[in-house]
Short mmCIF file of C-alpha atoms in Angstrom, two decimals:
data_model
loop_
_atom_site.label_atom_id
_atom_site.label_comp_id
_atom_site.label_asym_id
_atom_site.label_seq_id
_atom_site.Cartn_x
_atom_site.Cartn_y
_atom_site.Cartn_z
CA MET A 1 -164.22 209.01 39.05
CA ALA A 2 -164.16 208.08 42.74
CA ASP A 3 -160.41 207.42 42.49
CA ILE A 4 -159.77 210.81 40.92
CA THR A 5 -161.79 212.58 43.64
CA ALA A 6 -159.96 210.71 46.41
CA THR A 7 -156.61 211.59 44.86
CA SER A 8 -157.46 215.28 44.48
CA ILE A 9 -158.76 215.44 48.08
CA SER A 10 -155.55 213.76 49.29
CA GLU A 11 -153.39 216.29 47.37
CA ALA A 12 -155.41 219.20 48.76
CA LEU A 13 -154.98 217.87 52.31
CA LYS A 14 -151.22 217.51 51.80
CA LYS A 15 -150.98 221.14 50.61
CA GLN A 16 -153.06 222.31 53.54
CA LEU A 17 -150.88 220.42 56.03
CA ALA A 18 -147.70 221.78 54.41
CA SER A 19 -148.89 225.37 54.86
CA TYR A 20 -150.19 224.80 58.39
CA SER A 21 -147.93 225.88 61.23
CA ALA A 22 -148.72 225.79 64.91
CA SER A 23 -147.10 228.10 67.46
CA VAL A 24 -147.12 227.58 71.18
CA ASP A 25 -146.89 230.61 73.44
CA VAL A 26 -145.00 229.33 76.47
CA ARG A 27 -145.19 231.61 79.51
CA ASP A 28 -144.44 231.08 83.15
CA VAL A 29 -147.25 232.20 85.42
CA GLY A 30 -146.53 233.12 89.03
CA THR A 31 -148.07 234.86 92.05
CA VAL A 32 -147.08 237.98 94.00
CA ILE A 33 -146.18 236.79 97.52
CA ALA A 34 -144.93 240.12 98.95
CA LEU A 35 -145.11 243.72 97.80
CA GLY A 36 -143.70 247.02 99.07
CA ASP A 37 -142.02 250.21 97.83
CA GLY A 38 -142.45 249.22 94.18
CA ILE A 39 -140.69 245.87 94.75
CA ALA A 40 -142.58 242.59 94.23
CA HIS A 41 -141.44 239.14 95.35
CA VAL A 42 -142.93 236.59 92.96
CA ASP A 43 -143.29 232.81 93.30
CA GLY A 44 -143.54 230.40 90.37
CA LEU A 45 -141.43 232.08 87.66
CA LYS A 46 -138.74 229.41 87.38
CA GLY A 47 -137.88 230.29 83.74
CA ALA A 48 -137.61 234.08 84.12
CA MET A 49 -134.56 235.86 82.68
CA SER A 50 -132.67 238.70 84.33
CA GLY A 51 -134.08 241.98 83.00
CA GLU A 52 -137.15 240.23 81.51
CA LEU A 53 -140.35 242.21 81.08
CA LEU A 54 -143.05 240.88 83.42
CA GLU A 55 -146.81 241.45 83.22
CA PHE A 56 -148.60 241.98 86.53
CA VAL A 57 -152.39 241.59 86.31
CA GLY A 58 -154.34 243.29 89.11
CA GLU A 59 -158.00 243.36 90.06
CA GLY A 60 -160.32 244.43 87.26
CA GLY A 61 -157.76 243.36 84.62
CA HIS A 62 -155.40 246.32 85.24
CA THR A 63 -151.96 245.50 83.81
CA VAL A 64 -148.72 246.92 85.18
CA MET A 65 -145.36 246.11 83.62
CA GLY A 66 -142.36 245.09 85.72
CA MET A 67 -138.79 243.90 85.34
CA ALA A 68 -137.15 240.82 86.86
CA LEU A 69 -133.95 241.68 88.76
CA ASN A 70 -133.24 239.11 91.51
CA LEU A 71 -133.38 235.48 90.35
CA ASP A 72 -133.35 233.63 93.68
CA GLU A 73 -133.76 229.89 94.19
CA ASN A 74 -137.34 230.09 95.47
CA GLU A 75 -138.60 233.43 94.17
CA VAL A 76 -138.00 236.27 91.71
CA GLY A 77 -137.44 239.86 92.93
CA ALA A 78 -139.02 242.27 90.46
CA VAL A 79 -139.53 246.03 90.25
CA LEU A 80 -142.81 247.58 89.11
CA LEU A 81 -142.49 250.12 86.28
CA GLY A 82 -145.88 251.73 86.72
CA GLU A 83 -148.68 252.51 89.16
CA THR A 84 -147.85 250.30 92.14
CA SER A 85 -151.21 250.79 93.90
CA LEU A 86 -152.99 248.68 91.23
CA ILE A 87 -151.13 245.50 92.26
CA LYS A 88 -151.78 243.52 95.45
CA GLU A 89 -150.50 240.29 96.99
CA ASN A 90 -151.75 237.07 95.28
CA ASP A 91 -152.12 238.86 91.91
CA THR A 92 -150.99 236.97 88.81
CA VAL A 93 -147.63 237.60 87.10
CA ARG A 94 -146.69 236.38 83.61
CA THR A 95 -143.33 236.31 81.84
CA SER A 96 -143.14 237.89 78.37
CA GLY A 97 -140.25 235.93 76.87
CA HIS A 98 -138.16 239.04 76.10
CA VAL A 99 -136.15 241.66 77.97
CA VAL A 100 -137.44 245.20 78.46
CA GLN A 101 -137.56 247.05 75.12
CA ILE A 102 -137.81 250.84 74.64
CA PRO A 103 -139.62 252.28 71.57
CA SER A 104 -137.94 255.02 69.52
CA GLY A 105 -138.11 256.82 66.20
CA ARG A 106 -138.49 260.23 64.56
CA ALA A 107 -142.04 260.60 65.91
CA PHE A 108 -140.52 260.95 69.41
CA LEU A 109 -138.67 264.17 68.48
CA GLY A 110 -140.28 267.18 70.12
CA ARG A 111 -142.07 265.04 72.70
CA VAL A 112 -141.85 264.50 76.47
CA VAL A 113 -142.07 260.82 77.38
CA ASP A 114 -141.63 258.61 80.44
CA PRO A 115 -138.79 256.03 80.55
CA LEU A 116 -141.04 253.38 78.93
CA GLY A 117 -141.63 255.65 75.93
CA MET A 118 -145.21 256.62 76.85
CA PRO A 119 -146.08 260.29 76.14
CA ILE A 120 -146.70 262.50 79.19
CA ASP A 121 -147.08 265.85 77.38
CA GLY A 122 -150.76 265.44 76.48
CA LYS A 123 -150.10 265.60 72.72
CA GLY A 124 -151.48 262.15 71.89
CA ALA A 125 -150.00 258.74 71.13
CA ILE A 126 -146.63 258.20 69.42
CA THR A 127 -146.04 255.66 66.65
CA ALA A 128 -142.64 254.02 67.15
CA GLU A 129 -140.38 253.10 64.21
CA GLY A 130 -138.57 250.45 66.20
CA THR A 131 -137.45 249.32 69.64
CA ARG A 132 -134.11 248.93 71.39
CA PRO A 133 -133.28 246.82 74.47
CA LEU A 134 -133.03 248.77 77.73
CA GLU A 135 -129.68 247.16 78.54
CA PHE A 136 -127.33 246.73 75.57
CA LYS A 137 -123.72 245.58 75.36
CA ALA A 138 -121.46 248.47 74.42
CA PRO A 139 -119.58 248.14 71.08
CA GLY A 140 -116.07 246.70 71.32
CA VAL A 141 -112.78 248.36 70.37
CA ILE A 142 -112.86 247.14 66.74
CA ALA A 143 -116.31 248.67 66.11
CA ARG A 144 -115.13 252.08 67.37
CA LYS A 145 -113.19 254.97 65.92
CA GLY A 146 -111.17 257.65 67.71
CA VAL A 147 -113.07 260.78 68.76
CA HIS A 148 -112.14 263.45 66.20
CA GLU A 149 -115.20 265.61 65.43
CA PRO A 150 -116.04 268.60 67.66
CA MET A 151 -119.34 268.61 69.57
CA GLN A 152 -119.56 272.38 69.93
CA THR A 153 -121.39 273.56 73.06
CA GLY A 154 -121.39 277.25 72.13
CA ILE A 155 -119.81 278.04 75.53
CA MET A 156 -116.43 279.73 75.02
CA ALA A 157 -114.78 278.43 78.20
CA ILE A 158 -115.65 274.83 77.26
CA ASP A 159 -115.00 274.88 73.50
CA ALA A 160 -111.65 276.64 74.01
CA MET A 161 -110.20 274.78 77.01
CA ILE A 162 -112.32 271.67 77.73
CA PRO A 163 -113.40 270.63 74.22
CA ILE A 164 -115.98 267.86 73.77
CA GLY A 165 -115.94 265.53 70.76
CA ARG A 166 -118.68 263.40 69.23
CA GLY A 167 -118.63 260.05 71.00
CA GLN A 168 -117.03 261.42 74.19
CA ARG A 169 -118.27 261.14 77.80
CA GLU A 170 -117.78 264.47 79.58
CA LEU A 171 -118.94 264.83 83.17
CA ILE A 172 -120.60 268.06 84.37
CA ILE A 173 -120.04 268.18 88.13
CA GLY A 174 -120.70 270.73 90.88
CA ASP A 175 -122.86 271.67 93.85
CA ARG A 176 -126.55 272.39 93.44
CA GLN A 177 -127.44 275.77 91.90
CA THR A 178 -124.11 276.26 90.10
CA GLY A 179 -125.46 276.12 86.53
CA LYS A 180 -124.92 272.45 85.59
CA THR A 181 -128.26 272.12 83.78
CA SER A 182 -127.69 275.47 82.01
CA VAL A 183 -124.44 274.16 80.50
CA ALA A 184 -126.22 271.03 79.22
CA VAL A 185 -129.22 272.98 77.87
CA ASP A 186 -126.91 275.47 76.09
CA ALA A 187 -125.13 272.50 74.47
CA ILE A 188 -128.51 271.19 73.20
CA ILE A 189 -129.59 274.63 71.88
CA ASN A 190 -126.23 274.96 70.07
CA GLN A 191 -126.91 271.78 68.03
CA LYS A 192 -129.58 273.60 65.99
CA GLY A 193 -128.90 273.09 62.29
CA THR A 194 -126.10 270.54 62.85
CA GLY A 195 -128.25 267.40 62.38
CA VAL A 196 -127.47 266.16 65.92
CA ILE A 197 -130.35 264.38 67.73
CA CYS A 198 -130.52 265.35 71.42
CA ILE A 199 -131.94 263.34 74.33
CA TYR A 200 -132.45 265.14 77.65
CA VAL A 201 -133.04 262.70 80.53
CA ALA A 202 -134.42 264.34 83.70
CA ILE A 203 -134.01 262.05 86.73
CA GLY A 204 -135.69 262.80 90.05
CA GLN A 205 -136.42 266.44 89.27
CA LYS A 206 -139.60 268.37 90.04
CA ALA A 207 -142.14 268.23 87.20
CA SER A 208 -142.23 272.06 87.23
CA THR A 209 -138.45 272.20 86.66
CA VAL A 210 -138.70 269.82 83.69
CA ALA A 211 -141.61 271.88 82.29
CA GLY A 212 -139.42 275.01 82.53
CA ILE A 213 -136.58 273.32 80.62
CA VAL A 214 -139.00 272.10 77.91
CA GLN A 215 -140.35 275.66 77.64
CA GLN A 216 -136.82 277.04 77.12
CA LEU A 217 -136.01 274.39 74.50
CA GLU A 218 -139.23 275.22 72.65
CA ALA A 219 -138.51 278.97 72.82
CA TYR A 220 -135.13 278.46 71.08
CA GLY A 221 -136.45 275.93 68.53
CA ALA A 222 -134.47 273.05 70.06
CA MET A 223 -137.42 270.68 70.68
CA ASP A 224 -137.56 269.95 66.92
CA TYR A 225 -134.56 267.64 67.31
CA THR A 226 -134.85 266.77 71.04
CA ILE A 227 -136.58 264.02 73.05
CA VAL A 228 -137.16 264.73 76.75
CA VAL A 229 -137.30 261.61 78.95
CA ALA A 230 -138.70 262.53 82.36
CA ALA A 231 -138.64 260.37 85.51
CA ASN A 232 -139.89 262.95 87.98
CA ALA A 233 -139.26 263.12 91.73
CA SER A 234 -142.78 261.79 92.33
CA ASP A 235 -142.13 258.66 90.22
CA PRO A 236 -141.16 255.36 91.91
CA ALA A 237 -137.44 254.54 92.32
CA PRO A 238 -137.46 251.81 89.59
CA VAL A 239 -138.69 254.34 87.01
CA GLN A 240 -135.88 256.76 87.97
CA TYR A 241 -133.40 253.86 87.82
CA ILE A 242 -134.24 252.89 84.21
CA ALA A 243 -134.51 256.48 82.89
CA PRO A 244 -130.83 256.95 81.73
CA MET A 245 -130.77 253.51 80.07
CA ALA A 246 -134.09 254.28 78.35
CA GLY A 247 -132.75 257.62 77.05
CA THR A 248 -129.60 255.89 75.78
CA ALA A 249 -131.70 253.18 74.05
CA MET A 250 -133.76 255.87 72.26
CA GLY A 251 -130.54 257.58 71.16
CA GLU A 252 -128.97 254.29 70.00
CA TYR A 253 -131.87 253.78 67.58
CA PHE A 254 -130.73 256.89 65.65
CA MET A 255 -127.05 255.97 65.90
CA TYR A 256 -127.40 252.36 64.73
CA ASN A 257 -129.89 253.20 61.93
CA GLY A 258 -129.67 255.58 58.98
CA GLU A 259 -132.24 258.17 57.86
CA ASP A 260 -134.27 255.39 56.16
CA GLY A 261 -134.59 253.40 59.41
CA LYS A 262 -132.37 250.57 58.08
CA PRO A 263 -129.15 249.46 59.86
CA ALA A 264 -126.34 251.99 59.44
CA SER A 265 -123.47 251.16 57.08
CA LYS A 266 -120.86 252.94 54.96
CA ASP A 267 -123.55 253.86 52.40
CA ASN A 268 -126.26 254.52 55.01
CA PRO A 269 -124.61 256.64 57.73
CA GLY A 270 -125.91 256.65 61.31
CA ARG A 271 -126.77 259.89 63.08
CA ALA A 272 -124.88 261.84 65.76
CA VAL A 273 -126.68 261.82 69.13
CA LEU A 274 -126.14 263.91 72.28
CA CYS A 275 -127.44 262.41 75.56
CA VAL A 276 -127.69 264.47 78.77
CA PHE A 277 -128.27 262.55 82.03
CA ASP A 278 -129.47 265.07 84.63
CA ASP A 279 -128.46 263.73 87.07
CA LEU A 280 -126.83 260.36 87.79
CA SER A 281 -126.50 260.95 91.57
CA LYS A 282 -130.30 260.75 91.80
CA GLN A 283 -130.26 257.55 89.73
CA ALA A 284 -127.70 256.07 92.14
CA VAL A 285 -129.94 256.98 95.10
CA ALA A 286 -132.94 255.32 93.37
CA TYR A 287 -130.82 252.21 92.67
CA ARG A 288 -129.69 252.13 96.32
CA GLN A 289 -133.32 252.29 97.48
CA MET A 290 -134.29 249.44 95.12
CA SER A 291 -131.31 247.30 96.07
CA LEU A 292 -131.88 247.65 99.80
CA THR A 293 -135.56 246.75 99.38
CA LEU A 294 -134.52 243.74 97.27
CA ARG A 295 -132.26 242.78 100.23
CA ARG A 296 -129.04 243.05 98.27
CA PRO A 297 -126.05 243.57 100.60
CA PRO A 298 -125.10 247.25 101.09
CA GLY A 299 -121.56 248.52 100.62
CA ARG A 300 -119.89 251.93 100.99
CA GLU A 301 -122.42 254.67 101.91
CA ALA A 302 -125.08 251.90 101.75
CA TYR A 303 -124.85 251.80 97.93
CA PRO A 304 -124.83 248.28 96.46
CA GLY A 305 -121.46 246.91 95.37
CA ASP A 306 -122.34 247.06 91.66
CA VAL A 307 -123.28 250.78 91.52
CA PHE A 308 -119.96 251.41 89.69
CA TYR A 309 -120.88 248.73 87.16
CA LEU A 310 -124.33 250.32 86.77
CA HIS A 311 -122.79 253.61 85.61
CA SER A 312 -119.90 252.07 83.68
CA ARG A 313 -122.12 249.91 81.46
CA LEU A 314 -124.38 252.92 80.87
CA LEU A 315 -121.61 255.38 79.93
CA GLU A 316 -119.63 252.81 77.94
CA ARG A 317 -122.49 252.88 75.43
CA ALA A 318 -121.27 256.36 74.38
CA VAL A 319 -119.28 255.66 71.21
CA LYS A 320 -117.99 256.93 67.90
CA MET A 321 -118.65 254.06 65.43
CA ASN A 322 -116.21 253.23 62.63
CA ASP A 323 -116.99 254.07 58.99
CA GLU A 324 -118.05 250.52 58.02
CA LEU A 325 -120.77 250.64 60.72
CA GLY A 326 -122.12 254.02 59.64
CA ALA A 327 -119.84 256.42 61.59
CA GLY A 328 -122.71 257.38 63.95
CA SER A 329 -121.93 258.65 67.44
CA LEU A 330 -123.47 258.92 70.88
CA THR A 331 -122.01 261.64 73.13
CA ALA A 332 -122.85 261.43 76.85
CA LEU A 333 -122.99 264.42 79.20
CA PRO A 334 -123.67 262.94 82.65
CA VAL A 335 -124.38 265.41 85.47
CA ILE A 336 -123.33 264.73 89.08
CA GLU A 337 -124.25 266.84 92.09
CA THR A 338 -121.63 267.21 94.83
CA GLN A 339 -122.09 268.15 98.47
CA ALA A 340 -119.99 271.21 99.47
CA GLY A 341 -117.65 270.66 96.51
CA ASP A 342 -116.59 267.18 97.67
CA VAL A 343 -115.47 265.47 94.45
CA SER A 344 -113.88 262.65 96.48
CA ALA A 345 -117.25 261.19 97.57
CA TYR A 346 -118.21 257.71 96.33
CA ILE A 347 -120.46 258.43 93.32
CA PRO A 348 -118.47 261.47 92.02
CA THR A 349 -115.16 259.52 92.04
CA ASN A 350 -116.86 256.56 90.34
CA VAL A 351 -118.20 258.63 87.47
CA ILE A 352 -115.02 260.73 87.15
CA SER A 353 -113.08 257.49 86.61
CA ILE A 354 -115.51 256.29 83.91
CA THR A 355 -115.72 259.51 81.88
CA ASP A 356 -113.23 261.19 79.51
CA GLY A 357 -112.97 264.39 81.53
CA GLN A 358 -115.00 266.67 83.75
CA ILE A 359 -116.31 270.24 83.75
CA PHE A 360 -116.20 271.33 87.40
CA LEU A 361 -118.54 274.17 88.35
CA GLN A 362 -117.68 275.98 91.59
CA SER A 363 -120.06 277.83 93.94
CA ASP A 364 -117.43 280.49 94.85
CA LEU A 365 -116.97 281.50 91.21
CA PHE A 366 -120.72 281.47 90.65
CA PHE A 367 -121.30 283.90 93.54
CA GLN A 368 -118.45 286.13 92.31
CA GLY A 369 -120.38 286.54 89.05
CA VAL A 370 -118.11 284.31 86.93
CA ARG A 371 -120.73 282.48 84.87
CA PRO A 372 -120.47 279.79 83.65
CA ALA A 373 -118.66 279.12 86.94
CA ILE A 374 -116.09 276.72 85.48
CA ASN A 375 -112.97 276.01 87.55
CA VAL A 376 -110.37 275.79 84.80
CA GLY A 377 -107.78 274.36 87.20
CA ILE A 378 -109.41 270.96 87.76
CA SER A 379 -111.66 270.78 84.69
CA VAL A 380 -110.15 268.66 81.94
CA SER A 381 -110.98 266.97 78.64
CA ARG A 382 -109.02 263.78 77.99
CA VAL A 383 -109.77 264.04 74.25
CA GLY A 384 -108.28 267.53 74.02
CA GLY A 385 -107.26 269.05 70.70
CA SER A 386 -108.71 266.14 68.70
CA ALA A 387 -112.14 267.68 69.35
CA GLN A 388 -111.22 271.22 68.26
CA ILE A 389 -110.98 272.94 64.90
CA LYS A 390 -107.44 274.05 64.06
CA GLY A 391 -108.40 277.73 64.29
CA MET A 392 -109.45 277.32 67.93
CA LYS A 393 -106.23 275.47 68.75
CA GLN A 394 -104.25 278.35 67.23
CA VAL A 395 -105.80 281.01 69.50
CA ALA A 396 -106.64 279.04 72.67
CA GLY A 397 -103.28 277.33 73.19
CA SER A 398 -102.07 279.80 75.80
CA LEU A 399 -105.49 280.54 77.33
CA ARG A 400 -105.44 277.83 80.00
CA LEU A 401 -101.87 278.69 81.05
CA ASP A 402 -102.67 282.41 81.24
CA LEU A 403 -105.69 281.71 83.45
CA ALA A 404 -103.78 279.23 85.64
CA SER A 405 -100.98 281.80 86.16
CA TYR A 406 -103.57 284.46 86.99
CA ARG A 407 -105.33 282.28 89.60
CA GLU A 408 -102.00 281.38 91.23
CA LEU A 409 -100.75 284.98 91.39
CA ALA A 410 -104.12 286.44 92.41
CA ALA A 411 -104.01 284.36 95.60
CA PHE A 412 -100.64 285.90 96.58
CA ALA A 413 -101.24 289.40 95.19
CA GLN A 414 -103.87 290.20 97.79
CA PHE A 415 -101.16 289.92 100.51
CA GLY A 416 -98.48 291.93 98.69
CA SER A 417 -98.47 295.66 97.98
CA ASP A 418 -95.60 296.29 95.55
CA LEU A 419 -95.72 293.97 92.52
CA ASP A 420 -93.19 293.88 89.68
CA LYS A 421 -94.24 294.79 86.12
CA SER A 422 -94.41 291.18 84.88
CA THR A 423 -96.74 290.14 87.73
CA GLN A 424 -98.96 293.18 87.14
CA ASN A 425 -99.19 292.32 83.43
CA THR A 426 -100.14 288.68 84.21
CA LEU A 427 -102.85 289.80 86.67
CA SER A 428 -104.14 292.43 84.24
CA ARG A 429 -104.33 289.96 81.31
CA GLY A 430 -105.92 287.24 83.49
CA ALA A 431 -108.64 289.52 84.86
CA ARG A 432 -109.60 290.49 81.31
CA LEU A 433 -109.62 286.88 80.07
CA VAL A 434 -111.89 285.85 82.97
CA GLU A 435 -114.26 288.68 81.99
CA LEU A 436 -114.04 287.73 78.28
CA LEU A 437 -115.18 284.16 78.99
CA LYS A 438 -118.34 285.22 80.85
CA GLN A 439 -121.49 284.23 79.00
CA GLY A 440 -125.22 284.43 79.71
CA ARG A 441 -127.68 281.51 79.67
CA PHE A 442 -129.18 280.32 76.39
CA VAL A 443 -126.85 282.42 74.20
CA PRO A 444 -124.43 279.85 72.71
CA MET A 445 -121.84 281.43 70.43
CA PRO A 446 -120.81 280.11 66.97
CA VAL A 447 -117.25 278.82 66.87
CA GLU A 448 -115.99 281.49 64.44
CA LYS A 449 -117.13 284.25 66.84
CA GLN A 450 -115.46 282.43 69.75
CA VAL A 451 -112.17 282.26 67.81
CA MET A 452 -112.31 285.99 66.99
CA ALA A 453 -113.09 286.95 70.62
CA ILE A 454 -110.33 284.76 72.10
CA PHE A 455 -107.86 286.06 69.48
CA ALA A 456 -108.57 289.59 70.76
CA GLY A 457 -107.94 288.46 74.35
CA THR A 458 -104.78 286.38 73.90
CA LYS A 459 -103.11 288.80 71.44
CA GLY A 460 -103.35 291.73 73.87
CA TYR A 461 -106.10 293.80 72.24
CA LEU A 462 -108.00 293.92 75.56
CA ASP A 463 -105.03 294.94 77.71
CA GLY A 464 -105.82 298.64 77.43
CA ILE A 465 -109.56 298.19 78.03
CA GLU A 466 -111.04 298.63 81.52
CA VAL A 467 -112.18 295.25 82.96
CA GLU A 468 -115.82 296.37 83.26
CA ASN A 469 -115.83 297.27 79.52
CA VAL A 470 -114.43 293.95 78.25
CA LEU A 471 -117.82 292.28 77.61
CA ARG A 472 -119.12 295.38 75.81
CA PHE A 473 -115.94 295.46 73.70
CA ARG A 474 -116.37 291.77 72.82
CA ASP A 475 -120.04 292.01 71.85
CA GLU A 476 -119.68 295.28 69.92
CA PHE A 477 -116.56 294.06 68.09
CA LEU A 478 -118.28 290.81 67.02
CA ALA A 479 -121.29 292.80 65.76
CA PHE A 480 -118.90 295.18 63.93
CA ALA A 481 -116.96 292.29 62.34
CA GLU A 482 -120.19 290.59 61.25
CA SER A 483 -121.48 293.71 59.49
CA ALA A 484 -118.29 295.37 58.22
CA HIS A 485 -116.02 292.32 57.65
CA PRO A 486 -118.23 289.20 57.19
CA GLU A 487 -115.48 287.53 55.14
CA ILE A 488 -113.34 287.00 58.31
CA GLY A 489 -115.98 284.90 60.11
CA ALA A 490 -116.84 283.04 56.88
CA ALA A 491 -113.16 282.15 56.31
CA ILE A 492 -112.75 280.75 59.86
CA ARG A 493 -116.06 278.85 59.60
CA ASP A 494 -115.31 277.32 56.17
CA GLU A 495 -111.54 276.75 56.37
CA LYS A 496 -111.59 275.93 60.15
CA VAL A 497 -108.17 277.55 60.39
CA ILE A 498 -106.75 281.09 60.71
CA SER A 499 -104.67 281.57 57.57
CA PRO A 500 -102.09 284.42 57.41
CA GLU A 501 -104.53 286.43 55.25
CA THR A 502 -107.40 285.87 57.73
CA GLU A 503 -105.14 286.85 60.65
CA ALA A 504 -104.09 290.05 58.87
CA GLY A 505 -107.75 290.90 58.19
CA LEU A 506 -108.69 290.13 61.82
CA ARG A 507 -105.88 292.32 63.19
CA ALA A 508 -106.88 295.17 60.85
CA ALA A 509 -110.53 294.87 61.95
CA LEU A 510 -109.49 294.92 65.63
CA GLU A 511 -107.28 297.98 65.11
CA GLU A 512 -110.08 299.75 63.24
CA PHE A 513 -112.66 298.95 65.93
CA SER A 514 -110.34 299.68 68.90
CA SER A 515 -109.52 303.15 67.62
CA GLY A 516 -113.18 304.16 67.75
CA PHE A 517 -114.14 302.25 70.95
CA GLU A 518 -115.00 304.41 73.93
CA GLY A 519 -113.75 303.06 77.25
#
């Protein structure tokens, strides 16, 4: 009996030992030796990784998160990603064993969060579906597919002449107060009903400005599919520095995962995401401040030498994935502010060279009442017709040339008195096209209406209309076509092309409307 008991006890012990597993949590613990401007110099973290999440423990047990950036021989230079006043010299710092991760998921839609994913809109906590690393290596060439789907902005001048495709990086550049944010917000509002997830990243802006943008997005029902990431002007430089990467990480979660939250594949497609970075010049200034405080050597305009690499590895994460990887996309709309229209400054030239085109907004045009104030001459999309429906290509082909000819002749016409008939016709057509492309804020236009309006302009139906009546003609004609001939808009929207029958119907509708139009 004793033998049996000993045997059974031995077997039980063996089973217990087999199921037992011990884990050791290895962390480096260091001390803050110097602190200032949100930068901490830490001693004792020999095993820290670059970009690792650090835990600073202040008096009273207050915890502030930080990120390791400088890995020097004798110390680690880290930035604090929270309330810097809670941490003092000689406070304890612990490594976490992993790089900075950003939470994301469907629960974030409709919310305003800080760059670490914490809600700042007073609507309670958010339950994350998953996390993504703050810094992530952009997909290689094999994982990508050519940009071929339109990312309609609803702005006629852009969709007709500077088209943006899903997966593209299109820069919005101009002086302050020229309508850069309005273009981006219109693009977000226009994604309603398309299934596109939008991320609006506000960097270094006043909290009141961000609140105004959120209010507009709510008014037009756009917050249902939008996450606002806000690093306000009052936030420390490190928080402003990580904001665009955090917004991209939140967007990547939707792109790399399907509706069920599982990795995207051919059978589980990823989502299309639109990311607006407003604006990257303020992020560059925050990075310069951090780098100088970390004692990194300054370069041109006192920016650190790797500021180009900072923006290139951020914008390179914009991608159109191939079909095997779920065909998701991340479209980036970075915003850059220029000083007195100087696009040859350091940061503007850097970002222009990284992106696939730029929309240049000009103060002169803005003050002349041309809004959106897009300078068609130096704005360009390097994706071009691949990001347009065929119907738009059919009507907008000559639009850019007509406007370019008009701008060139208008400069000379003011000095000459007698102009030949051909020059007068070019000036007359150009003035009407400029008027036709004017558009108010927050009124994006569906692509079929854009095609019909531009058709009227390029085919000469506006030539006999007074310039001041062009906008009224456009709006009244589109309303007339929608009520009296809805089949024309439906055909363009469904077939994405102007067939001979649709063109005949459109011409007949224009003739019918023009005959009764006053003015």
